[in-house]
Amino acid sequence: MSAPSKLSNDCFALPAGVHWTPVSEALRLLEQRLQCCVPVEQSAVEDSDGRILAHAVIAARSHPPCANSAVDGYAFAGGLQAGAQSLQLRDGRSAAGEAFKGRLLPGQALRILTGAALPGGADTVVLQEDVRIDDGRLQVTGPLKAGANARAAGEDMQQGAQIFPAGHQLRPEDLGVIAAAGLGEVSVFKPLKVAVISTGAELRAPGQAARVDQIFDANRPMLCAVLRRWGMEVVDLGIVPDEAAAVRAALDRAKDCADVIMTSGGASAGDEDHMSAVLRASGGMALWRIAVKPGRPLALCVWGGVPVFGLPGNPVAAFVCTLIFARPALLQLAGAGFQVPQALHMPAAFSKTKKAGRREYLRARLRDGAAHVFASEGSGRVSGLSWAEGLVELPEAAAEIKPGQTVCFLPYASFGLP
């Protein structure tokens, strides 16, 4: 299959006159302007956990492939009327993988084990605990409806039916379904390869010696782990100093080995924001000032045909922007389509006065059926990310939140995270 087309250099350009971009508008633009950028390959079913389907999966055969018994017991035709009944017991049995070759006549029964194919002429099974064998005959007391304790052929899946649509990201349980439908391999997109870069002279790698005026790079380990959870291949390009030449060199390395580039830090317009300056000089950079808290600056660009997502350097803002903006965009590029999180509407266990203008995301978790928020809204409090189990989303309008009022809670699980 031919390689997907590259993005145009101006695909992230905003309409003239736009200053603050609402969250909903930013998401709409990303959905409109991005398309899948990875090729298709075949993958063995057992190696396909986390992969994104390029084509719908169609059942190669029905499941179960034949009518079979749900219990250990005796198979016969039709149901039983109320009262004592007597059936002729045939020699032999039907076991899983060893089907009985003959056919039962009316009034006959056959020993059958769980999962075994029903013999010809039979459609009902009585539990072995409910019968008595006496002189070659099966003694049983009705009533028992026809079809009891039997599974019909194809009652789970029919041959030729669609099991999963294109764009579905496979889970372990899905692999069992596909295997049961008789398939050994599936068509999937190659994993999206994302290069991750941190920028900042103040950054040190975790575990390195650091001066009091330096901080450890929290973004890269966090973002790399998030991307791997989403089934993407990560290229960790480390920390790049605040120098234009070093930033350009890192971006050049990234475009040669990845489908997408994700950076954190230097995304605004300050004196040392070399990432945004270098991207702007390329002629295709758009600095989206999004009406969101935490976050706001999101630098978007195409560098050598590869999309760049320039996240804020603050770890809380970088994490929130990754969930809200980068995840649906990356999934679109990876072939899974544009996805938004599924919200839960829960009573608030907090009070807050919110000003109009920006959509806010508060670190939150559920306790006793209500949403509790982290004690501080400070975006420098990185510990609040692990304290939380998701985000409370507050719309752009001014609001006075009181305990018991319904709020929108977005669990981390709705972003594909545990």
Tab-separated table of C-alpha atoms in Angstrom:
chain	number	residue	atom	x	y	z
A	1	MET	CA	0.000	0.000	0.000
A	2	SER	CA	1.331	3.472	-0.843
A	3	ALA	CA	2.490	5.725	1.986
A	4	PRO	CA	-0.146	8.109	3.391
A	5	SER	CA	0.044	11.679	2.125
A	6	LYS	CA	1.975	14.256	4.144
A	7	LEU	CA	0.371	17.219	5.854
A	8	SER	CA	0.574	20.623	4.222
A	9	ASN	CA	2.880	23.154	5.869
A	10	ASP	CA	0.016	25.516	6.673
A	11	CYS	CA	-2.494	22.939	7.914
A	12	PHE	CA	-2.506	24.431	11.413
A	13	ALA	CA	-3.048	28.049	10.330
A	14	LEU	CA	-5.818	29.802	12.230
A	15	PRO	CA	-8.420	32.024	10.559
A	16	ALA	CA	-7.449	35.686	10.355
A	17	GLY	CA	-8.267	37.688	13.472
A	18	VAL	CA	-8.388	34.755	15.880
A	19	HIS	CA	-6.753	35.615	19.216
A	20	TRP	CA	-8.148	33.191	21.771
A	21	THR	CA	-9.273	29.812	20.462
A	22	PRO	CA	-12.047	28.036	22.400
A	23	VAL	CA	-11.324	24.426	23.324
A	24	SER	CA	-14.173	23.140	21.154
A	25	GLU	CA	-12.890	25.106	18.142
A	26	ALA	CA	-9.335	23.834	18.654
A	27	LEU	CA	-10.592	20.248	18.733
A	28	ARG	CA	-12.730	20.812	15.634
A	29	LEU	CA	-9.761	22.206	13.703
A	30	LEU	CA	-7.531	19.296	14.706
A	31	GLU	CA	-10.160	16.794	13.606
A	32	GLN	CA	-10.652	18.536	10.258
A	33	ARG	CA	-6.993	18.995	9.379
A	34	LEU	CA	-5.380	15.732	10.423
A	35	GLN	CA	-5.591	12.349	8.752
A	36	CYS	CA	-3.986	8.954	9.223
A	37	CYS	CA	-0.262	9.085	8.439
A	38	VAL	CA	0.857	5.457	8.952
A	39	PRO	CA	0.815	2.502	6.507
A	40	VAL	CA	-0.970	-0.833	6.886
A	41	GLU	CA	0.554	-4.217	7.693
A	42	GLN	CA	-0.593	-7.711	8.609
A	43	SER	CA	-0.240	-8.865	12.208
A	44	ALA	CA	-0.715	-12.274	13.820
A	45	VAL	CA	-3.706	-12.177	16.158
A	46	GLU	CA	-1.614	-13.115	19.178
A	47	ASP	CA	0.723	-10.152	18.506
A	48	SER	CA	-2.029	-7.580	17.966
A	49	ASP	CA	-2.858	-6.286	21.446
A	50	GLY	CA	-3.068	-2.487	21.319
A	51	ARG	CA	-2.944	-2.337	17.514
A	52	ILE	CA	-5.439	-0.290	15.514
A	53	LEU	CA	-7.458	-2.098	12.851
A	54	ALA	CA	-6.978	-0.799	9.310
A	55	HIS	CA	-9.874	-2.896	7.980
A	56	ALA	CA	-12.985	-4.322	9.583
A	57	VAL	CA	-12.641	-7.843	10.991
A	58	ILE	CA	-15.078	-10.304	9.405
A	59	ALA	CA	-15.809	-13.681	11.012
A	60	ALA	CA	-14.259	-16.494	8.954
A	61	ARG	CA	-16.673	-18.993	10.486
A	62	SER	CA	-19.562	-19.069	12.916
A	63	HIS	CA	-19.075	-19.353	16.652
A	64	PRO	CA	-19.908	-21.863	17.856
A	65	PRO	CA	-19.453	-23.664	14.527
A	66	CYS	CA	-22.064	-26.286	15.400
A	67	ALA	CA	-24.824	-26.795	17.942
A	68	ASN	CA	-23.308	-28.127	21.170
A	69	SER	CA	-24.054	-28.964	24.765
A	70	ALA	CA	-23.715	-26.409	27.572
A	71	VAL	CA	-23.615	-29.116	30.269
A	72	ASP	CA	-22.689	-32.707	30.982
A	73	GLY	CA	-25.826	-34.767	30.448
A	74	TYR	CA	-27.896	-36.581	27.819
A	75	ALA	CA	-28.993	-35.329	24.393
A	76	PHE	CA	-32.326	-36.102	22.737
A	77	ALA	CA	-34.902	-34.543	20.436
A	78	GLY	CA	-37.608	-32.122	21.519
A	79	GLY	CA	-38.662	-31.161	25.008
A	80	LEU	CA	-40.292	-33.250	27.711
A	81	GLN	CA	-43.884	-33.167	28.823
A	82	ALA	CA	-44.626	-32.948	32.530
A	83	GLY	CA	-44.282	-36.185	34.462
A	84	ALA	CA	-42.095	-39.288	34.261
A	85	GLN	CA	-40.475	-40.048	30.891
A	86	SER	CA	-38.373	-42.959	29.636
A	87	LEU	CA	-35.907	-42.789	26.686
A	88	GLN	CA	-33.810	-45.504	25.059
A	89	LEU	CA	-30.111	-44.899	25.813
A	90	ARG	CA	-27.872	-45.327	22.751
A	91	ASP	CA	-24.401	-46.796	23.033
A	92	GLY	CA	-21.488	-44.380	22.769
A	93	ARG	CA	-21.206	-40.701	23.595
A	94	SER	CA	-20.415	-37.262	22.157
A	95	ALA	CA	-17.418	-35.446	23.640
A	96	ALA	CA	-15.677	-32.175	22.792
A	97	GLY	CA	-13.592	-32.848	19.703
A	98	GLU	CA	-15.034	-36.361	19.366
A	99	ALA	CA	-18.512	-35.966	17.904
A	100	PHE	CA	-20.926	-38.896	17.768
A	101	LYS	CA	-21.166	-40.095	14.153
A	102	GLY	CA	-24.671	-41.526	14.196
A	103	ARG	CA	-28.138	-40.002	14.338
A	104	LEU	CA	-30.699	-40.301	17.120
A	105	LEU	CA	-34.209	-41.497	16.443
A	106	PRO	CA	-37.252	-40.137	18.270
A	107	GLY	CA	-37.363	-41.544	21.802
A	108	GLN	CA	-33.570	-42.078	21.962
A	109	ALA	CA	-30.935	-40.330	24.113
A	110	LEU	CA	-27.122	-40.200	24.086
A	111	ARG	CA	-24.502	-39.415	26.701
A	112	ILE	CA	-22.976	-35.987	25.941
A	113	LEU	CA	-20.287	-33.846	27.591
A	114	THR	CA	-19.951	-30.077	27.865
A	115	GLY	CA	-18.916	-28.475	24.575
A	116	ALA	CA	-19.598	-31.603	22.510
A	117	ALA	CA	-21.479	-31.342	19.219
A	118	LEU	CA	-25.117	-32.326	19.446
A	119	PRO	CA	-25.700	-35.543	17.522
A	120	GLY	CA	-27.977	-35.525	14.504
A	121	GLY	CA	-31.609	-35.667	15.513
A	122	ALA	CA	-31.013	-34.011	18.920
A	123	ASP	CA	-31.632	-30.442	20.035
A	124	THR	CA	-32.041	-30.674	23.830
A	125	VAL	CA	-29.856	-31.758	26.761
A	126	VAL	CA	-30.918	-32.824	30.238
A	127	LEU	CA	-28.447	-32.477	33.111
A	128	GLN	CA	-26.874	-35.708	34.296
A	129	GLU	CA	-27.952	-34.878	37.870
A	130	ASP	CA	-31.605	-34.950	36.801
A	131	VAL	CA	-31.719	-38.485	35.361
A	132	ARG	CA	-31.478	-42.118	36.388
A	133	ILE	CA	-30.167	-44.958	34.220
A	134	ASP	CA	-32.193	-48.161	34.561
A	135	ASP	CA	-31.627	-51.226	32.364
A	136	GLY	CA	-30.415	-49.299	29.325
A	137	ARG	CA	-33.073	-46.636	29.587
A	138	LEU	CA	-32.954	-43.005	30.664
A	139	GLN	CA	-35.519	-42.191	33.339
A	140	VAL	CA	-36.278	-38.490	33.648
A	141	THR	CA	-39.086	-36.313	34.969
A	142	GLY	CA	-40.389	-33.409	32.857
A	143	PRO	CA	-41.163	-30.763	31.961
A	144	LEU	CA	-38.135	-29.582	29.985
A	145	LYS	CA	-38.419	-27.160	27.090
A	146	ALA	CA	-36.980	-27.976	23.673
A	147	GLY	CA	-33.484	-26.531	23.195
A	148	ALA	CA	-32.677	-26.508	26.926
A	149	ASN	CA	-28.972	-26.622	27.861
A	150	ALA	CA	-27.898	-26.453	24.209
A	151	ARG	CA	-26.066	-23.758	22.297
A	152	ALA	CA	-27.183	-23.031	18.734
A	153	ALA	CA	-24.645	-22.879	15.905
A	154	GLY	CA	-23.568	-19.263	15.340
A	155	GLU	CA	-25.489	-17.899	18.311
A	156	ASP	CA	-22.434	-15.844	19.310
A	157	MET	CA	-21.086	-14.865	15.870
A	158	GLN	CA	-22.248	-15.639	12.351
A	159	GLN	CA	-19.810	-16.371	9.536
A	160	GLY	CA	-19.424	-13.258	7.373
A	161	ALA	CA	-20.553	-10.858	10.107
A	162	GLN	CA	-18.452	-7.839	11.064
A	163	ILE	CA	-16.859	-8.346	14.463
A	164	PHE	CA	-14.895	-5.098	14.842
A	165	PRO	CA	-14.848	-1.973	12.654
A	166	ALA	CA	-11.807	-0.325	11.120
A	167	GLY	CA	-10.209	2.075	13.590
A	168	HIS	CA	-10.905	-0.124	16.620
A	169	GLN	CA	-7.925	-0.445	18.975
A	170	LEU	CA	-7.618	-4.079	19.960
A	171	ARG	CA	-7.695	-5.228	23.579
A	172	PRO	CA	-6.726	-8.620	25.029
A	173	GLU	CA	-10.364	-9.731	25.143
A	174	ASP	CA	-10.780	-8.787	21.471
A	175	LEU	CA	-7.990	-11.171	20.481
A	176	GLY	CA	-9.967	-14.051	21.975
A	177	VAL	CA	-13.044	-13.054	19.973
A	178	ILE	CA	-11.062	-12.823	16.719
A	179	ALA	CA	-9.374	-16.167	17.286
A	180	ALA	CA	-12.739	-17.799	18.043
A	181	ALA	CA	-14.016	-16.468	14.709
A	182	GLY	CA	-11.364	-18.477	12.875
A	183	LEU	CA	-8.871	-15.718	12.010
A	184	GLY	CA	-5.104	-15.989	12.388
A	185	GLU	CA	-4.106	-12.465	11.382
A	186	VAL	CA	-5.588	-8.990	10.994
A	187	SER	CA	-4.841	-5.852	8.973
A	188	VAL	CA	-3.567	-3.113	11.279
A	189	PHE	CA	-1.877	0.246	11.025
A	190	LYS	CA	1.781	0.373	11.896
A	191	PRO	CA	2.178	1.924	15.357
A	192	LEU	CA	2.426	5.700	15.268
A	193	LYS	CA	6.014	6.621	16.044
A	194	VAL	CA	6.273	9.707	18.282
A	195	ALA	CA	9.547	11.506	19.037
A	196	VAL	CA	9.529	13.168	22.461
A	197	ILE	CA	11.760	16.156	23.234
A	198	SER	CA	12.096	18.245	26.396
A	199	THR	CA	13.642	21.712	26.174
A	200	GLY	CA	15.149	23.880	28.885
A	201	ALA	CA	18.558	24.783	30.272
A	202	GLU	CA	17.182	24.260	33.770
A	203	LEU	CA	16.272	20.617	33.161
A	204	ARG	CA	18.170	17.601	34.429
A	205	ALA	CA	17.382	13.984	33.665
A	206	PRO	CA	15.849	12.015	36.552
A	207	GLY	CA	18.529	10.768	38.923
A	208	GLN	CA	21.243	13.189	37.788
A	209	ALA	CA	22.888	15.652	40.115
A	210	ALA	CA	21.060	18.999	40.101
A	211	ARG	CA	21.752	22.452	41.478
A	212	VAL	CA	19.108	24.301	43.441
A	213	ASP	CA	18.358	26.414	40.355
A	214	GLN	CA	17.724	23.317	38.243
A	215	ILE	CA	14.736	20.971	38.123
A	216	PHE	CA	14.250	17.407	37.018
A	217	ASP	CA	12.566	16.650	33.706
A	218	ALA	CA	9.169	15.336	34.782
A	219	ASN	CA	7.565	15.695	31.361
A	220	ARG	CA	9.522	13.207	29.297
A	221	PRO	CA	9.080	10.121	31.525
A	222	MET	CA	5.411	10.998	31.969
A	223	LEU	CA	4.637	11.690	28.305
A	224	CYS	CA	6.601	8.681	27.041
A	225	ALA	CA	4.658	6.418	29.401
A	226	VAL	CA	1.322	7.920	28.315
A	227	LEU	CA	2.141	7.390	24.630
A	228	ARG	CA	3.132	3.767	25.219
A	229	ARG	CA	-0.163	3.183	27.036
A	230	TRP	CA	-1.885	4.399	23.867
A	231	GLY	CA	-0.059	1.793	21.773
A	232	MET	CA	2.405	4.206	20.182
A	233	GLU	CA	6.099	3.691	19.593
A	234	VAL	CA	8.204	6.247	21.452
A	235	VAL	CA	11.512	7.713	20.320
A	236	ASP	CA	13.002	9.444	23.366
A	237	LEU	CA	15.311	12.229	22.155
A	238	GLY	CA	16.117	13.518	25.620
A	239	ILE	CA	16.654	17.084	26.782
A	240	VAL	CA	17.617	19.824	24.330
A	241	PRO	CA	19.204	23.049	25.634
A	242	ASP	CA	17.692	26.481	24.999
A	243	GLU	CA	19.700	27.122	21.858
A	244	ALA	CA	18.191	27.634	18.427
A	245	ALA	CA	20.788	25.478	16.660
A	246	ALA	CA	20.311	22.611	19.109
A	247	VAL	CA	16.529	22.823	18.750
A	248	ARG	CA	16.746	22.746	14.939
A	249	ALA	CA	19.110	19.769	15.054
A	250	ALA	CA	16.788	17.883	17.404
A	251	LEU	CA	13.778	18.548	15.184
A	252	ASP	CA	15.738	17.337	12.145
A	253	ARG	CA	16.660	14.115	13.951
A	254	ALA	CA	13.071	13.652	15.023
A	255	LYS	CA	11.532	14.090	11.561
A	256	ASP	CA	13.858	11.427	10.160
A	257	CYS	CA	12.825	8.781	12.685
A	258	ALA	CA	9.206	9.535	13.686
A	259	ASP	CA	5.719	10.215	12.351
A	260	VAL	CA	4.979	12.907	14.935
A	261	ILE	CA	7.119	15.154	17.135
A	262	MET	CA	6.003	16.087	20.652
A	263	THR	CA	7.942	18.752	22.524
A	264	SER	CA	7.460	20.343	25.917
A	265	GLY	CA	8.765	23.740	26.955
A	266	GLY	CA	9.521	26.837	24.924
A	267	ALA	CA	6.072	26.911	23.356
A	268	SER	CA	5.272	30.516	24.218
A	269	ALA	CA	6.882	33.745	23.028
A	270	GLY	CA	9.425	34.568	25.741
A	271	ASP	CA	13.127	35.412	25.337
A	272	GLU	CA	14.181	31.793	25.869
A	273	ASP	CA	11.292	30.128	24.056
A	274	HIS	CA	13.535	28.888	21.262
A	275	MET	CA	11.250	26.048	20.280
A	276	SER	CA	8.447	28.377	19.201
A	277	ALA	CA	10.978	30.765	17.611
A	278	VAL	CA	12.545	27.995	15.515
A	279	LEU	CA	9.136	26.651	14.495
A	280	ARG	CA	7.952	30.157	13.607
A	281	ALA	CA	11.000	30.685	11.423
A	282	SER	CA	10.061	27.583	9.431
A	283	GLY	CA	7.056	29.486	8.122
A	284	GLY	CA	4.428	26.934	9.085
A	285	MET	CA	4.073	27.464	12.825
A	286	ALA	CA	0.785	28.425	14.445
A	287	LEU	CA	0.774	29.434	18.110
A	288	TRP	CA	-2.695	28.519	19.280
A	289	ARG	CA	-3.582	30.542	22.350
A	290	ILE	CA	-6.316	28.300	23.634
A	291	ALA	CA	-8.833	29.506	26.194
A	292	VAL	CA	-7.951	26.717	28.621
A	293	LYS	CA	-6.574	26.407	32.143
A	294	PRO	CA	-4.029	24.975	32.677
A	295	GLY	CA	-2.279	25.314	29.343
A	296	ARG	CA	-2.996	28.108	26.906
A	297	PRO	CA	-0.017	28.122	24.487
A	298	LEU	CA	0.022	25.177	22.068
A	299	ALA	CA	2.588	25.441	19.270
A	300	LEU	CA	1.594	23.476	16.164
A	301	CYS	CA	3.762	23.118	13.094
A	302	VAL	CA	4.812	20.826	10.260
A	303	TRP	CA	8.570	20.263	10.252
A	304	GLY	CA	9.810	18.511	7.136
A	305	GLY	CA	6.373	17.008	6.569
A	306	VAL	CA	6.060	15.773	10.175
A	307	PRO	CA	3.504	17.363	12.543
A	308	VAL	CA	4.881	18.953	15.699
A	309	PHE	CA	2.923	19.394	18.925
A	310	GLY	CA	4.646	21.972	21.127
A	311	LEU	CA	3.287	21.543	24.657
A	312	PRO	CA	3.733	23.911	27.599
A	313	GLY	CA	6.707	23.160	29.818
A	314	ASN	CA	4.740	23.051	33.051
A	315	PRO	CA	4.136	19.329	33.794
A	316	VAL	CA	0.498	19.787	34.841
A	317	ALA	CA	-0.287	21.860	31.746
A	318	ALA	CA	1.672	19.446	29.540
A	319	PHE	CA	-0.270	16.472	30.923
A	320	VAL	CA	-3.686	18.112	30.599
A	321	CYS	CA	-2.969	19.377	27.059
A	322	THR	CA	-1.771	15.898	26.095
A	323	LEU	CA	-5.029	14.341	27.247
A	324	ILE	CA	-7.371	16.991	25.869
A	325	PHE	CA	-5.667	17.953	22.584
A	326	ALA	CA	-2.808	15.593	21.722
A	327	ARG	CA	-4.630	12.314	22.369
A	328	PRO	CA	-7.490	12.778	19.863
A	329	ALA	CA	-5.062	14.241	17.325
A	330	LEU	CA	-2.567	11.387	17.707
A	331	LEU	CA	-5.296	8.758	17.485
A	332	GLN	CA	-6.512	10.396	14.278
A	333	LEU	CA	-2.983	10.236	12.864
A	334	ALA	CA	-2.659	6.607	14.049
A	335	GLY	CA	-5.829	5.477	12.257
A	336	ALA	CA	-8.199	5.175	15.224
A	337	GLY	CA	-10.223	8.260	14.387
A	338	PHE	CA	-10.788	11.367	16.464
A	339	GLN	CA	-11.903	10.368	19.960
A	340	VAL	CA	-13.217	12.450	22.842
A	341	PRO	CA	-13.456	11.221	26.444
A	342	GLN	CA	-16.676	9.850	27.904
A	343	ALA	CA	-17.814	12.000	30.806
A	344	LEU	CA	-19.467	11.083	34.080
A	345	HIS	CA	-21.866	13.567	35.643
A	346	MET	CA	-21.236	13.568	39.387
A	347	PRO	CA	-22.121	15.783	42.356
A	348	ALA	CA	-19.365	18.153	43.402
A	349	ALA	CA	-17.759	17.807	46.812
A	350	PHE	CA	-16.160	21.260	46.546
A	351	SER	CA	-16.911	24.952	46.206
A	352	LYS	CA	-15.436	27.213	43.536
A	353	THR	CA	-16.055	30.612	41.990
A	354	LYS	CA	-15.096	30.459	38.318
A	355	LYS	CA	-14.543	33.473	36.096
A	356	ALA	CA	-15.806	33.538	32.521
A	357	GLY	CA	-13.518	33.092	29.528
A	358	ARG	CA	-11.578	29.849	29.823
A	359	ARG	CA	-12.479	26.179	30.075
A	360	GLU	CA	-10.881	24.813	33.221
A	361	TYR	CA	-9.676	21.336	34.112
A	362	LEU	CA	-9.288	20.521	37.803
A	363	ARG	CA	-7.432	17.484	39.064
A	364	ALA	CA	-10.065	15.368	40.756
A	365	ARG	CA	-11.045	11.970	42.084
A	366	LEU	CA	-14.249	10.257	43.143
A	367	ARG	CA	-14.959	9.397	46.761
A	368	ASP	CA	-18.324	8.462	48.270
A	369	GLY	CA	-20.098	9.147	44.978
A	370	ALA	CA	-18.847	12.722	44.599
A	371	ALA	CA	-16.021	14.556	42.815
A	372	HIS	CA	-13.283	15.907	45.063
A	373	VAL	CA	-10.652	18.295	43.668
A	374	PHE	CA	-7.001	18.677	44.582
A	375	ALA	CA	-6.337	21.168	47.367
A	376	SER	CA	-4.403	23.545	45.108
A	377	GLU	CA	-5.095	24.618	41.536
A	378	GLY	CA	-1.459	25.663	41.143
A	379	SER	CA	-0.135	24.171	37.918
A	380	GLY	CA	3.260	23.676	39.553
A	381	ARG	CA	1.843	21.088	41.968
A	382	VAL	CA	2.744	17.998	39.937
A	383	SER	CA	1.832	15.645	42.818
A	384	GLY	CA	-1.818	16.445	42.131
A	385	LEU	CA	-1.653	14.446	38.900
A	386	SER	CA	-1.090	11.160	40.702
A	387	TRP	CA	-3.449	12.121	43.539
A	388	ALA	CA	-6.181	12.505	40.934
A	389	GLU	CA	-8.160	9.839	39.107
A	390	GLY	CA	-9.317	12.199	36.378
A	391	LEU	CA	-10.295	15.775	35.625
A	392	VAL	CA	-13.319	17.906	36.427
A	393	GLU	CA	-14.156	19.971	33.343
A	394	LEU	CA	-15.744	23.398	33.905
A	395	PRO	CA	-17.184	25.194	30.836
A	396	GLU	CA	-16.105	28.659	29.701
A	397	ALA	CA	-19.019	30.486	31.337
A	398	ALA	CA	-18.769	32.025	34.788
A	399	ALA	CA	-20.013	29.669	37.479
A	400	GLU	CA	-20.503	29.374	41.200
A	401	ILE	CA	-19.964	25.706	42.071
A	402	LYS	CA	-21.498	24.508	45.306
A	403	PRO	CA	-21.303	21.061	46.954
A	404	GLY	CA	-23.923	18.765	45.475
A	405	GLN	CA	-24.063	20.592	42.138
A	406	THR	CA	-23.546	18.319	39.113
A	407	VAL	CA	-20.157	18.627	37.415
A	408	CYS	CA	-18.510	16.849	34.482
A	409	PHE	CA	-15.870	14.316	35.576
A	410	LEU	CA	-13.499	12.844	32.977
A	411	PRO	CA	-11.856	9.730	34.442
A	412	TYR	CA	-8.314	8.934	33.354
A	413	ALA	CA	-9.747	5.672	31.994
A	414	SER	CA	-11.724	7.678	29.422
A	415	PHE	CA	-8.350	8.858	28.078
A	416	GLY	CA	-7.051	5.316	27.773
A	417	LEU	CA	-5.148	5.436	31.066
A	418	PRO	CA	-5.623	3.153	34.111
